CSV table of C-alpha atoms and ligand atoms in Angstrom, one decimal:
chain,number,residue,atom,x,y,z
Y,1,MET,CA,10.3,40.1,-41.7
Y,2,LYS,CA,12.1,37.2,-43.5
Y,3,PHE,CA,13.0,33.9,-41.9
Y,4,PHE,CA,16.2,32.2,-42.8
Y,5,LEU,CA,17.2,28.8,-41.6
Y,6,ASP,CA,20.7,28.7,-40.1
Y,7,THR,CA,21.8,25.1,-41.0
Y,8,ALA,CA,23.5,23.0,-43.6
Y,9,GLU,CA,21.3,19.9,-42.9
Y,10,ILE,CA,19.5,19.1,-46.1
Y,11,GLU,CA,16.7,17.0,-44.5
Y,12,GLN,CA,15.9,19.8,-42.0
Y,13,ILE,CA,15.8,22.4,-44.8
Y,14,GLN,CA,13.5,20.1,-46.8
Y,15,HIS,CA,11.2,19.6,-43.8
Y,16,TYR,CA,10.9,23.3,-42.9
Y,17,ALA,CA,10.8,24.6,-46.4
Y,18,ALA,CA,7.6,22.5,-46.9
Y,19,LEU,CA,6.0,24.7,-44.2
Y,20,GLY,CA,6.3,27.8,-46.5
Y,21,LEU,CA,8.0,29.8,-43.8
Y,22,VAL,CA,11.6,29.7,-45.0
Y,23,ASP,CA,12.8,32.6,-47.1
Y,24,GLY,CA,16.5,31.7,-47.3
Y,25,VAL,CA,19.3,29.8,-45.7
Y,26,THR,CA,22.6,30.8,-44.0
Y,27,THR,CA,25.5,28.5,-43.6
Y,28,ASN,CA,29.0,28.9,-42.2
Y,29,PRO,CA,32.1,26.6,-42.3
Y,30,SER,CA,31.2,25.2,-38.9
Y,31,LEU,CA,27.7,24.2,-40.0
Y,32,ILE,CA,28.9,22.6,-43.3
Y,33,ALA,CA,31.6,20.7,-41.4
Y,34,LYS,CA,29.0,19.4,-39.0
Y,35,SER,CA,26.8,18.3,-41.9
Y,36,GLY,CA,29.6,16.0,-43.1
Y,37,GLY,CA,29.0,16.9,-46.7
Y,38,ASP,CA,31.2,18.3,-49.4
Y,39,PHE,CA,31.3,22.1,-49.2
Y,40,LEU,CA,30.3,22.9,-52.8
Y,41,ALA,CA,27.9,20.0,-53.1
Y,42,VAL,CA,26.0,21.1,-50.0
Y,43,ILE,CA,25.8,24.7,-51.1
Y,44,GLN,CA,24.5,23.7,-54.5
Y,45,GLU,CA,21.9,21.3,-53.1
Y,46,ILE,CA,20.6,24.0,-50.7
Y,47,ALA,CA,20.4,26.6,-53.4
Y,48,GLN,CA,18.3,24.2,-55.5
Y,49,LEU,CA,15.9,23.6,-52.6
Y,50,ILE,CA,15.4,27.2,-51.5
Y,51,PRO,CA,14.7,30.0,-54.0
Y,52,GLY,CA,15.7,32.7,-51.6
Y,53,PRO,CA,19.2,33.8,-50.7
Y,54,VAL,CA,21.6,31.0,-49.6
Y,55,SER,CA,24.7,32.3,-47.8
Y,56,ALA,CA,27.9,30.5,-48.6
Y,57,GLU,CA,31.0,31.7,-46.6
Y,58,CYS,CA,34.4,32.1,-48.1
Y,59,LEU,CA,37.2,30.1,-46.4
Y,60,ALA,CA,40.1,32.3,-47.4
Y,61,THR,CA,41.1,35.3,-45.2
Y,62,ASP,CA,43.3,37.2,-47.7
Y,63,VAL,CA,41.7,39.6,-50.2
Y,64,ALA,CA,42.8,38.0,-53.5
Y,65,THR,CA,41.7,34.4,-52.6
Y,66,MET,CA,38.6,35.6,-50.8
Y,67,GLU,CA,37.5,37.5,-53.9
Y,68,GLN,CA,38.2,34.5,-56.1
Y,69,GLU,CA,36.2,32.2,-53.8
Y,70,GLY,CA,33.4,34.7,-53.6
Y,71,ARG,CA,33.1,35.0,-57.4
Y,72,TYR,CA,33.2,31.2,-57.7
Y,73,LEU,CA,30.5,30.7,-55.1
Y,74,ALA,CA,28.3,33.4,-56.6
Y,75,GLY,CA,28.6,31.5,-59.9
Y,76,LEU,CA,27.2,28.3,-58.4
Y,77,ALA,CA,23.6,29.5,-58.5
Y,78,GLU,CA,21.7,32.8,-58.9
Y,79,ASN,CA,20.5,32.9,-55.3
Y,80,ILE,CA,23.9,32.6,-53.6
Y,81,ALA,CA,24.9,35.3,-51.1
Y,82,VAL,CA,28.6,35.4,-50.6
Y,83,LYS,CA,29.5,35.6,-47.0
Y,84,VAL,CA,32.6,37.4,-45.9
Y,85,PRO,CA,33.9,38.2,-42.4
Y,86,LEU,CA,33.8,41.7,-41.0
Y,87,THR,CA,37.6,42.1,-41.3
Y,88,VAL,CA,39.3,44.8,-43.4
Y,89,GLU,CA,39.9,42.2,-46.0
Y,90,GLY,CA,36.3,41.1,-46.0
Y,91,LEU,CA,35.2,44.8,-46.4
Y,92,LYS,CA,37.4,45.2,-49.4
Y,93,VAL,CA,36.0,42.0,-51.0
Y,94,CYS,CA,32.5,43.1,-50.2
Y,95,LYS,CA,33.1,46.4,-52.0
Y,96,VAL,CA,34.4,44.8,-55.2
Y,97,LEU,CA,31.9,42.0,-55.3
Y,98,SER,CA,28.9,44.3,-54.5
Y,99,ASP,CA,30.1,46.8,-57.2
Y,100,ASP,CA,29.8,43.8,-59.6
Y,101,GLY,CA,26.3,43.1,-58.6
Y,102,ILE,CA,27.1,40.1,-56.4
Y,103,VAL,CA,25.0,39.8,-53.2
Y,104,VAL,CA,27.2,39.9,-50.1
Y,105,ASN,CA,26.5,39.0,-46.5
Y,106,VAL,CA,29.0,40.5,-44.1
Y,107,THR,CA,29.2,38.2,-41.1
Y,108,LEU,CA,30.6,38.2,-37.6
Y,109,CYS,CA,29.4,41.7,-36.8
Y,110,PHE,CA,29.7,42.7,-33.2
Y,111,SER,CA,29.5,46.5,-33.2
Y,112,ALA,CA,27.5,49.3,-34.8
Y,113,ALA,CA,30.7,50.8,-36.2
Y,114,GLN,CA,31.3,47.5,-38.1
Y,115,ALA,CA,27.8,47.6,-39.4
Y,116,LEU,CA,28.2,51.1,-40.6
Y,117,LEU,CA,31.3,50.1,-42.6
Y,118,ALA,CA,29.6,47.1,-44.1
Y,119,ALA,CA,26.7,49.3,-45.4
Y,120,LYS,CA,29.2,51.8,-46.8
Y,121,VAL,CA,30.9,49.1,-48.9
Y,122,GLY,CA,27.5,48.0,-50.3
Y,123,ALA,CA,26.7,44.9,-48.3
Y,124,ARG,CA,23.3,43.5,-49.0
Y,125,PHE,CA,23.2,41.9,-45.6
Y,126,ILE,CA,24.9,42.6,-42.3
Y,127,SER,CA,24.8,39.8,-39.7
Y,128,PRO,CA,25.0,40.9,-36.1
Y,129,PHE,CA,25.6,37.9,-33.9
Y,130,VAL,CA,23.2,38.5,-31.0
Y,131,GLY,CA,23.6,35.2,-29.1
Y,132,ARG,CA,27.4,35.5,-28.9
Y,133,LEU,CA,27.1,39.0,-27.5
Y,134,ASP,CA,24.5,37.8,-24.9
Y,135,ASP,CA,27.0,35.0,-24.0
Y,136,LEU,CA,29.5,37.7,-22.9
Y,137,GLY,CA,26.9,39.5,-20.7
Y,138,GLU,CA,26.2,42.1,-23.3
Y,139,CYS,CA,22.8,42.7,-25.0
Y,140,GLY,CA,22.9,41.6,-28.6
Y,141,MET,CA,19.5,43.1,-29.4
Y,142,ASP,CA,20.8,46.6,-28.3
Y,143,LEU,CA,23.2,46.3,-31.2
Y,144,VAL,CA,20.4,45.4,-33.6
Y,145,ALA,CA,18.5,48.5,-32.4
Y,146,SER,CA,21.6,50.7,-33.0
Y,147,ILE,CA,22.1,49.4,-36.5
Y,148,ARG,CA,18.4,49.9,-37.3
Y,149,GLU,CA,18.7,53.5,-36.2
Y,150,ILE,CA,21.9,54.2,-38.1
Y,151,TYR,CA,20.7,52.5,-41.3
Y,152,ASP,CA,17.3,54.4,-41.2
Y,153,GLN,CA,19.1,57.7,-40.6
Y,154,TYR,CA,21.0,57.4,-43.8
Y,155,ALA,CA,18.5,55.2,-45.8
Y,156,PHE,CA,21.1,52.5,-46.3
Y,157,ASP,CA,19.4,49.5,-48.0
Y,158,THR,CA,21.7,46.9,-46.3
Y,159,GLU,CA,19.4,44.4,-44.7
Y,160,ILE,CA,19.8,43.6,-41.0
Y,161,LEU,CA,20.1,39.8,-40.8
Y,162,VAL,CA,19.9,38.9,-37.1
Y,163,ALA,CA,22.2,35.9,-36.5
Y,164,SER,CA,23.3,33.7,-33.7
Y,165,VAL,CA,19.7,33.4,-32.6
Y,166,ARG,CA,19.2,31.3,-29.5
Y,167,PRO,CA,15.8,31.6,-27.7
Y,168,PRO,CA,12.7,32.2,-29.8
Y,169,LEU,CA,12.3,35.5,-28.0
Y,170,HIS,CA,15.3,36.8,-30.1
Y,171,VAL,CA,13.1,36.5,-33.2
Y,172,VAL,CA,10.3,38.4,-31.6
Y,173,GLU,CA,12.6,41.1,-30.3
Y,174,ALA,CA,14.3,41.4,-33.8
Y,175,ALA,CA,10.8,41.8,-35.4
Y,176,THR,CA,9.9,44.4,-32.8
Y,177,ILE,CA,13.0,46.4,-33.6
Y,178,GLY,CA,12.3,46.1,-37.4
Y,179,ALA,CA,15.2,43.8,-38.4
Y,180,ASP,CA,14.8,42.7,-42.0
Y,181,VAL,CA,15.7,39.0,-41.4
Y,182,ALA,CA,16.2,36.6,-38.6
Y,183,THR,CA,18.3,33.4,-39.3
Y,184,MET,CA,17.6,30.7,-36.9
Y,185,PRO,CA,18.4,27.0,-36.2
Y,186,PRO,CA,15.5,24.7,-37.2
Y,187,LYS,CA,14.6,24.0,-33.6
Y,188,VAL,CA,14.1,27.7,-32.9
Y,189,LEU,CA,11.7,27.9,-35.8
Y,190,ALA,CA,9.7,25.0,-34.3
Y,191,GLN,CA,9.7,26.7,-31.0
Y,192,LEU,CA,8.0,29.7,-32.6
Y,193,TYR,CA,4.9,27.7,-33.4
Y,194,ASN,CA,4.8,25.1,-30.7
Y,195,HIS,CA,2.9,26.1,-27.6
Y,196,PRO,CA,1.6,23.7,-24.8
Y,197,LEU,CA,-1.6,25.8,-24.5
Y,198,THR,CA,-2.4,25.3,-28.2
Y,199,ASP,CA,-2.0,21.5,-27.8
Y,200,LYS,CA,-4.1,21.5,-24.6
Y,201,GLY,CA,-6.8,23.7,-26.1
Y,202,LEU,CA,-7.0,21.6,-29.3
Y,203,ALA,CA,-7.3,18.4,-27.3
Y,204,ALA,CA,-10.1,19.9,-25.2
Y,205,PHE,CA,-12.0,21.1,-28.3
Y,206,LEU,CA,-11.8,17.6,-29.9
Y,207,ALA,CA,-12.7,15.8,-26.6
Y,208,ASP,CA,-15.8,17.9,-26.4
Y,209,TRP,CA,-16.7,17.0,-29.9
Y,210,ASP,CA,-16.0,13.3,-29.4
Y,211,ALA,CA,-18.4,13.4,-26.4
Y,212,THR,CA,-21.2,14.0,-28.8
Y,213,GLY,CA,-20.6,10.5,-30.3
Y,214,LYS,CA,-20.5,12.0,-33.8
Y,215,PRO,CA,-17.5,11.4,-36.2
Y,216,ARG,CA,-14.8,14.0,-36.6
Y,217,LYS,CA,-16.0,14.8,-40.1
Y,218,ILE,CA,-17.5,18.0,-41.6
Y,219,LEU,CA,-17.6,17.1,-45.3
R,301,E4P,C1,24.9,33.2,-39.1
R,301,E4P,O1,25.0,33.4,-40.3
R,301,E4P,C2,25.7,32.2,-38.4
R,301,E4P,O2,25.8,31.0,-39.2
R,301,E4P,C3,25.0,31.8,-37.1
R,301,E4P,O3,23.9,32.5,-36.8
R,301,E4P,C4,26.0,31.6,-36.0
R,301,E4P,O4,25.3,31.2,-34.8
R,301,E4P,P1,26.0,30.7,-33.5
R,301,E4P,O5,26.5,31.8,-32.7
R,301,E4P,O6,24.9,29.9,-32.8
R,301,E4P,O7,27.1,29.7,-34.0
């Protein structure tokens, strides 16, 4: 399962990329606005930092301009995935860009029917937003399971990119279902490896060693 970082904060991306756990990055207009940087400059910088796919979302909502933006974004770097919304316009743009070999991530997916359409128009990634469904009292992970079943049934190669990840358990559930990617805010990635019992256990091991009076040195 691939891990993407869901952020446009350059320092965070640098920090977590150094761990060797980051396979790609997703951004959206809200995240880039929050970073305070210039849209295109931020995308280009991220694409240089991370070799894997970097999702850059179109701002236009009409077909012609969205396609133009998508082609421009795709030309910024070889690892750009053009993000389009799951609207009829977005599906049309996904089809033409995908037919031309451009990697497209169809975002804001909230139903299995939408995911089926995205696969049919050649999306490389479909992004079901699990946290936002959970917020409404639905089960976002049920949607991921349905998409997995449908895609496997027809051998679609569209990758399921679980988005709107909130608790670390979302990542574990996505992995259990067999999602291809989970994109997560940096703090969720940290929550995956931090555990109080690990810290406590390590402190106890070292305290026992220190009690021998010998230095903490093997070589
Ligand atoms: C994914 O591509 C989106 O940027 C993101 O996961 C949205 O998450 P949110 O619902 O926490 O805003």
